[in-house]
Coordinates of C-alpha atoms in Angstrom, one line a residue:
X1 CA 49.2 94.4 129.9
X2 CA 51.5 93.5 127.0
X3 CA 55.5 93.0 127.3
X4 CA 57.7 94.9 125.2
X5 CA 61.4 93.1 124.0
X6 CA 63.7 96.5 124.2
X7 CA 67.9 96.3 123.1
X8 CA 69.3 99.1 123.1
X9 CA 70.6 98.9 127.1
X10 CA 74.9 98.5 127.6
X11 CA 77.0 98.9 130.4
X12 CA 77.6 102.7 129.4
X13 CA 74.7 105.4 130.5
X14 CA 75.3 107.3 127.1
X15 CA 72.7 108.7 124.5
X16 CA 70.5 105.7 123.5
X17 CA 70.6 104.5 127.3
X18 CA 69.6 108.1 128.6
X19 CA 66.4 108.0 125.9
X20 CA 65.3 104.6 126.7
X21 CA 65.3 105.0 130.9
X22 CA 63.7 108.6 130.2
X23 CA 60.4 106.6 128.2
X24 CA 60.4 104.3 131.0
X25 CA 60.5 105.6 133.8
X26 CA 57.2 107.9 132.2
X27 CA 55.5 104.5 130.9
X28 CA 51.9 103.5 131.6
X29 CA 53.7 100.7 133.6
X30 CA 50.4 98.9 133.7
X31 CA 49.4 98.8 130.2
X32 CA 52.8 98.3 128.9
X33 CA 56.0 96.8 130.3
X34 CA 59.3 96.2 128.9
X35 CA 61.9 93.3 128.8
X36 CA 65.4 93.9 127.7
X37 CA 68.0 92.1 125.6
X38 CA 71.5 93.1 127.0
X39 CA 74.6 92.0 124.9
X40 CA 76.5 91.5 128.1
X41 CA 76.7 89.1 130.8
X42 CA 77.5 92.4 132.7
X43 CA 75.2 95.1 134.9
X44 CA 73.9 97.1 132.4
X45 CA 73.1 101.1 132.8
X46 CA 70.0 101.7 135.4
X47 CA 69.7 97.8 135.7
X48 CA 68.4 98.2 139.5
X49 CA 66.1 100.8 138.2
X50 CA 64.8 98.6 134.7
X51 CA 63.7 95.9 137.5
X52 CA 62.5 97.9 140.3
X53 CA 59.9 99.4 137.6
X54 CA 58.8 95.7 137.1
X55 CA 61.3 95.1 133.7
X56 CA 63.1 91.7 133.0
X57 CA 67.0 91.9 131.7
X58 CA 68.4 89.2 129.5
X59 CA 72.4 89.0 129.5
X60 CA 74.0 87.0 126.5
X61 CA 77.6 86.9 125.1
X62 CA 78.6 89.9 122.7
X63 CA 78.9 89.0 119.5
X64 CA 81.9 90.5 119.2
X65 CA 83.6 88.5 122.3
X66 CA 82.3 85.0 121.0
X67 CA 80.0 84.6 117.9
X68 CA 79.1 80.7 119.2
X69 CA 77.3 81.6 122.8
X70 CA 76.5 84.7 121.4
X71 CA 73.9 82.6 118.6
X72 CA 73.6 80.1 121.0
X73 CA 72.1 82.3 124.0
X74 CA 70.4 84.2 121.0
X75 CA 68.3 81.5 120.2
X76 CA 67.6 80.3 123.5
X77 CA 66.3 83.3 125.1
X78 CA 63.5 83.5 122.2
X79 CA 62.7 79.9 122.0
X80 CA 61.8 80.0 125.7
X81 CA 60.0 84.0 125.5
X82 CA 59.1 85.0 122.4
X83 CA 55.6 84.2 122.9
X84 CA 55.2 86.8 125.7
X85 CA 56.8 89.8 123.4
X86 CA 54.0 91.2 121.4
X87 CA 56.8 93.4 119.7
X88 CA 60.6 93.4 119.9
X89 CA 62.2 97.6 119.8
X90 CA 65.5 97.7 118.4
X91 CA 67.7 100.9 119.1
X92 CA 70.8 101.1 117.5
X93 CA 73.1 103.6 115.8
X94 CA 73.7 101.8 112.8
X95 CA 72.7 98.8 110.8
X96 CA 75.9 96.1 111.5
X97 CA 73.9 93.9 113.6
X98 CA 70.4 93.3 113.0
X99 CA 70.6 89.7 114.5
X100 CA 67.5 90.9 116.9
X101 CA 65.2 91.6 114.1
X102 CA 66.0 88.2 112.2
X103 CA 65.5 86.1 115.4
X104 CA 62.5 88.0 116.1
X105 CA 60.5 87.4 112.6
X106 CA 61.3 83.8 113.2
X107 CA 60.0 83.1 116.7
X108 CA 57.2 85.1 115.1
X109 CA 57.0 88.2 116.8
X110 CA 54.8 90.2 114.7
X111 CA 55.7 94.1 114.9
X112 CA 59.6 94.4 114.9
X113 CA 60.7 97.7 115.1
X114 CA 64.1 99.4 114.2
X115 CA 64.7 103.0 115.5
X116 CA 67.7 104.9 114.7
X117 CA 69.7 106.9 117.1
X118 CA 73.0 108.0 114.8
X119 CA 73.3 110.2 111.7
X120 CA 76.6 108.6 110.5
X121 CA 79.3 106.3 110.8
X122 CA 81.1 106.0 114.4
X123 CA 82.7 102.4 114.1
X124 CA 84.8 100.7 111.6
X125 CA 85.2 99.8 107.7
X126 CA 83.4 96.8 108.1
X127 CA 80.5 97.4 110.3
X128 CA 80.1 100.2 107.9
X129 CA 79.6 97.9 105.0
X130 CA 77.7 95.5 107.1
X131 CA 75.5 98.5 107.6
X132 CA 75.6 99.5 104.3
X133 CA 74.4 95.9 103.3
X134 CA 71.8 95.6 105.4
X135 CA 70.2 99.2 104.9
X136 CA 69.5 97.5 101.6
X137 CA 67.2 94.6 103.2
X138 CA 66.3 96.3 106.4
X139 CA 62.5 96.2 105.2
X140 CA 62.5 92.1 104.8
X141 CA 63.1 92.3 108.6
X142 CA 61.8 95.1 110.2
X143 CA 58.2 95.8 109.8
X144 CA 58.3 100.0 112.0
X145 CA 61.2 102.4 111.3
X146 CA 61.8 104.9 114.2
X147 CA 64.6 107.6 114.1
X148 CA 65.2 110.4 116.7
X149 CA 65.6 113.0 113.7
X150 CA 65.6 113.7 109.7
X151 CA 69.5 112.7 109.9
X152 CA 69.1 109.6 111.7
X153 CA 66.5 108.6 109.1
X154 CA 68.6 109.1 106.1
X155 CA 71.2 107.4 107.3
X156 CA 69.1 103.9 108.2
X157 CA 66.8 103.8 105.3
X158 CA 66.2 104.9 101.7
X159 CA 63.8 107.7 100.3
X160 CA 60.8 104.7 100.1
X161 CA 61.2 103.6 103.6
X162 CA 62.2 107.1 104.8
X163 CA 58.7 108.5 103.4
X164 CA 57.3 106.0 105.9
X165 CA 59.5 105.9 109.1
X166 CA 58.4 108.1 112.7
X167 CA 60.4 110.4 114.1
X168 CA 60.5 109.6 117.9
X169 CA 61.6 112.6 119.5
X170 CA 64.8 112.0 122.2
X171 CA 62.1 113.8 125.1
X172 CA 63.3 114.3 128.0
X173 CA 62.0 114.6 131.8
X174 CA 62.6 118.6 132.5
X175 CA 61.7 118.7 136.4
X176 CA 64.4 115.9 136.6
X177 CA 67.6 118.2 134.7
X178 CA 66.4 121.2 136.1
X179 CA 69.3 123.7 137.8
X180 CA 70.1 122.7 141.3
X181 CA 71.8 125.5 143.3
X182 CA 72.7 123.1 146.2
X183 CA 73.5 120.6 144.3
X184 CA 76.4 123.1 142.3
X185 CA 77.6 124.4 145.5
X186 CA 78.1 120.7 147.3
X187 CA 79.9 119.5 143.5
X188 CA 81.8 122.6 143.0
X189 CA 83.0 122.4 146.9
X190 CA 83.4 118.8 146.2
X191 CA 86.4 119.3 143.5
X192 CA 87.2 122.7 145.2
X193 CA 86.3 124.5 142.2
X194 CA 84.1 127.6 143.8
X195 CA 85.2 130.2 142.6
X196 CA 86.2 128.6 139.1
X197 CA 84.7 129.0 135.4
X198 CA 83.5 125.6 135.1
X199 CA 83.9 124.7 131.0
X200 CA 82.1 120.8 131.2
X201 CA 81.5 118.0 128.4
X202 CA 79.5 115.4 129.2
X203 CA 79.7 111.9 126.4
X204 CA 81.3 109.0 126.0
X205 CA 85.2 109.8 125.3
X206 CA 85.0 109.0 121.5
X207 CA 86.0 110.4 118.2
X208 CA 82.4 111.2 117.5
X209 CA 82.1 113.5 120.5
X210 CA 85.8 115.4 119.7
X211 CA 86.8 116.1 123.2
X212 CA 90.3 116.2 121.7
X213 CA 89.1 119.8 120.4
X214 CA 87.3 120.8 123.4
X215 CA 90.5 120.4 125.5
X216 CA 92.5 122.4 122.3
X217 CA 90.4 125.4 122.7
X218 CA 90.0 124.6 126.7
X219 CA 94.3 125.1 126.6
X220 CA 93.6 128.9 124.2
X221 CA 91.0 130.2 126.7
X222 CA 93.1 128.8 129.9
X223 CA 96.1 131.0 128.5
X224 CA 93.7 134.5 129.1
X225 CA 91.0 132.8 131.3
X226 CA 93.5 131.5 134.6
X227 CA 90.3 130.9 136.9
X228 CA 88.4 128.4 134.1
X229 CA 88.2 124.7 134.5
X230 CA 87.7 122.1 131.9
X231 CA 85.4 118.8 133.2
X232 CA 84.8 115.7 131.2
X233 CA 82.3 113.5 132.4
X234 CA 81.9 110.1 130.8
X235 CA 84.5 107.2 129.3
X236 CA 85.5 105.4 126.5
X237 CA 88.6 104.4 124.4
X238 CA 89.7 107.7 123.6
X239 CA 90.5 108.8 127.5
X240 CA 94.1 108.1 127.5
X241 CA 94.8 109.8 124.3
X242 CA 92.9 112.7 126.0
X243 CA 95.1 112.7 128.8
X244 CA 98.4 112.3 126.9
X245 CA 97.0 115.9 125.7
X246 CA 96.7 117.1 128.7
X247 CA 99.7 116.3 130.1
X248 CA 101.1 117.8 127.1
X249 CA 99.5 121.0 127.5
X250 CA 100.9 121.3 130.9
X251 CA 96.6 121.8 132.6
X252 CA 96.7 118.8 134.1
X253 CA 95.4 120.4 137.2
X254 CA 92.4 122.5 135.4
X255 CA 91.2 119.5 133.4
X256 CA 88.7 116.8 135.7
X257 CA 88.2 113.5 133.7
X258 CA 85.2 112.5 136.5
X259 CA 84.2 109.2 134.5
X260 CA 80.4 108.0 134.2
X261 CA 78.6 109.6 136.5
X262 CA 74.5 108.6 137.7
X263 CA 73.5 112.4 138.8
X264 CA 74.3 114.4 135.1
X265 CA 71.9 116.8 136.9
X266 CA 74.2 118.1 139.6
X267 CA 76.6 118.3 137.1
X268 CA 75.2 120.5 134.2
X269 CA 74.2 122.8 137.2
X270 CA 78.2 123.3 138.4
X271 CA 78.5 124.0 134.7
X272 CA 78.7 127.4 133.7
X273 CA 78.6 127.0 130.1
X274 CA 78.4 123.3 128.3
X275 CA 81.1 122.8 125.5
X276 CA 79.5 120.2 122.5
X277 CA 81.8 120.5 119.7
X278 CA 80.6 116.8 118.5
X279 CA 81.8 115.7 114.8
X280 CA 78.1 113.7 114.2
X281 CA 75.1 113.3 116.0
X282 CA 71.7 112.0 115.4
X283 CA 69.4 113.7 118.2
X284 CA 71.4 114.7 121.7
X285 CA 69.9 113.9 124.7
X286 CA 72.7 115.5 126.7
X287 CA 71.9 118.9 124.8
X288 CA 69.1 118.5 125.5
X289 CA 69.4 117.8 128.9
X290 CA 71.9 120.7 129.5
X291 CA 69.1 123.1 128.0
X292 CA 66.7 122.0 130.7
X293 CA 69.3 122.8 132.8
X294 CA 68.9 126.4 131.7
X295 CA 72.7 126.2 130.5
X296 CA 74.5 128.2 128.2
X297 CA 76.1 126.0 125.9
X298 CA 78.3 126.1 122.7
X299 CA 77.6 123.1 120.1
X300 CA 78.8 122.2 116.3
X301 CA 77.2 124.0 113.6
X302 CA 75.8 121.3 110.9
X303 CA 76.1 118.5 112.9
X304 CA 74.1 118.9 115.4
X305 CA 70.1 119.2 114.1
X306 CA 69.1 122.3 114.6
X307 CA 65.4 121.0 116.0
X308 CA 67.5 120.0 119.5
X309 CA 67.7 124.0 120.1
X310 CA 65.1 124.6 123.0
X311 CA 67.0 127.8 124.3
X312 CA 68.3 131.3 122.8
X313 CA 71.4 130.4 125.2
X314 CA 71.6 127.5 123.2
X315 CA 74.6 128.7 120.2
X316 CA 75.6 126.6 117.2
X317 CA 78.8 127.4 115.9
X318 CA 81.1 125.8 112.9
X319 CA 83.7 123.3 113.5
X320 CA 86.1 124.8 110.7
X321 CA 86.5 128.4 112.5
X322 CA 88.9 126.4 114.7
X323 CA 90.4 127.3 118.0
X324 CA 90.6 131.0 118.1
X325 CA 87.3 131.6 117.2
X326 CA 85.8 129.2 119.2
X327 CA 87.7 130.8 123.0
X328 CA 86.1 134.1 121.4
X329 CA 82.5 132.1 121.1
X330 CA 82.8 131.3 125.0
X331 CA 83.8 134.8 125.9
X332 CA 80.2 136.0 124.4
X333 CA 78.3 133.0 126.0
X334 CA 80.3 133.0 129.3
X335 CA 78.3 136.2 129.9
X336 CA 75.0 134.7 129.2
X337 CA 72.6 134.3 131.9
X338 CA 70.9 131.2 132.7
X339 CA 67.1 130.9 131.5
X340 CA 64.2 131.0 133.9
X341 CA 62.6 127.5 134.5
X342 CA 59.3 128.8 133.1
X343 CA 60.9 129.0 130.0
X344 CA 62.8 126.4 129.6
X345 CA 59.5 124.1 130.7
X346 CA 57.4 126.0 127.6
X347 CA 60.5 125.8 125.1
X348 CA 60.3 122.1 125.7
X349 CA 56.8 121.5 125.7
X350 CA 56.4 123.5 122.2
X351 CA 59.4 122.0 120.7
X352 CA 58.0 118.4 121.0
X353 CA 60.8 117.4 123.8
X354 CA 58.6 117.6 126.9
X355 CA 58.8 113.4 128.2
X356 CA 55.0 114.0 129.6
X357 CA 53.8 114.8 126.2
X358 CA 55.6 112.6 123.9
X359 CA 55.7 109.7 126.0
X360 CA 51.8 109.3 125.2
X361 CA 52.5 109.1 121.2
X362 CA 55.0 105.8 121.7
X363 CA 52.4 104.5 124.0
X364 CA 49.9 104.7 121.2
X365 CA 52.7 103.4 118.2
X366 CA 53.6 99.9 120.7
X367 CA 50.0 98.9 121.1
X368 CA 48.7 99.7 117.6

């Protein structure tokens, strides 16, 4: 068996979290297990889960909160392991930080691999030219280059490395987001919205994911559609501002802001149609997930790539239409039924985004 180092793992279950516990948990556990580097001293997403499959967790100080112990724990962690990590598996959404990669090469872990999991920018002026910077030297550290799509890859390296990187598609376990009638009615009970036309988001509360539109058009289609509910599951530095909208709208009682949440399944099935207006995206694993689901869902045009469509229920639709157009969009799909299970089971296995399948080709890229 050979040990894997894996960063990617935070304290929020969002995109890159979501692909990483869905390859796990569908690993050859015995001929491959995986460690992970956690830039946090706290819990991390699934962390009960990463151990009880037989994975290791290694906390250390953000960079951000203290550069010192952040180096300092750094270096310690590799001096005393690195010799038991036949690769380190870096999965990030841009090129900032790439610490990981340079620690690696010199504790002389052999195949260091960077996979990319964003299509553009999401953080500030100077992590972008950080990133920008070390796109141009990515190749003296990393020795694989991953992305979940075409995007992603762009974004991360040039046309010379591009020509040579792996798409890694964001695959996903279908049995496990399949629609659960029980599990809508006891949710739907839960918030006393039975009889309600359940609108639902699910991301972290960021300017990348533009909930501030979804609750604009939420507020249009409320005016005609009195019985429609707005849910937002996830968090993130962008929930108050969403709230001060709210409140300002007046819908405070027919928008739920439900936080992080472990079970996204029983959510998307108390959906009736999932709203994705995102701004950028490099592969969803939500839209994905909520086409397993069998949902109907609504998602930016351009900016989301058009490979995550699985399901005909599954409309893209442009950004710059604005409000109007969009409350008219969910009128159509609000009718839209959702797709059998058989389908949804072949759409995935043919598109490439089946877990079972895909699983088998990163097995085959760690060990090689």
């Amino acid at each position: 068996m050979i040990r894997i180092l894996v960063f990617g793992m935070t304290e929020n279950p969002g995109g890159v979290e979501s692909f990483l516990i869905n390859y796990y948990r569908n690993m050859n556990r015995q001929k491959i297990q995986f460690d992970f580097l956690c830039n946090s001293h706290e819990l991390v997403a699934y962390e009960d889960e990463l151990i009880k499959l037989g994975g290791r967790t290694f906390h250390i100080t953000a960079r951000s909160k203290n550069r010192f112990l952040y180096k300092k724990e750094l270096e310690e962690i590799f001096r005393k392991h690195a010799q038991e990590w036949s690769a380190i598996w870096v999965n990030v959404c841009s090129l900032a930080n790439i610490d990981y990669l340079k620690v690696a090469k010199k504790y002389g872990i052999k195949k260091r691999i960077i996979h990319s999991h964003n299509s553009q920018n999401m953080d500030s002026k100077l992590r972008m030219l950080l990133h920008v910077w070390n796109r141009r030297n990515i190749k003296k550290w990393a020795t694989d280059f991953w992305a979940c799509s075409e995007d992603a890859a762009h974004w991360f390296y040039n046309e010379k490395i591009f020509d040579n990187s792996i798409i890694i598609h964001n695959a996903i376990d279908v049995e496990r987001m399949k629609f659960d009638i029980e599990k809508r009615n006891a949710l739907r009970k839960q918030y006393g919205i039975e009889d309600k036309f359940v609108i639902g988001n699910v991301g972290r509360l960021h300017f990348q994911k533009n909930q501030e539109f979804a609750i604009k058009v939420f507020n249009e289609y409320h005016k005609v559609h009195r019985d429609a509910v707005l849910m937002l599951v996830g968090q993130g530095e962008d929930e108050g501002m969403l709230r001060n909208q709210v409140k300002e709208y007046g819908i405070e009682n027919d928008v739920f802001f439900v936080g992080v949440q472990k079970d996204i399944q029983a959510y998307l099935s108390a959906f009736d149609l999932f709203l994705f207006p995102s701004r950028f995206e490099g592969l969803s694993v939500v839209a994905l997930e909520a086409q397993a689901n069998s949902l109907p869902a609504l998602a930016s045009e351009g900016v989301i790539p058009k490979e995550v469509r699985m399901n005909d229920n599954f409309i893209f639709f442009n950004l710059d239409l604005g409000v109007i157009d969009w409350c008219r969009q969910i009128e159509k799909i609000g009718k839209m039924q959702r797709v059998s299970y058989e389908k949804v089971k072949s759409n995935f296995i043919n598109g490439g985004y089946d877990i079972k399948n895909e699983v088998v080709k990163v097995e085959g890229l760690l060990v090689e």
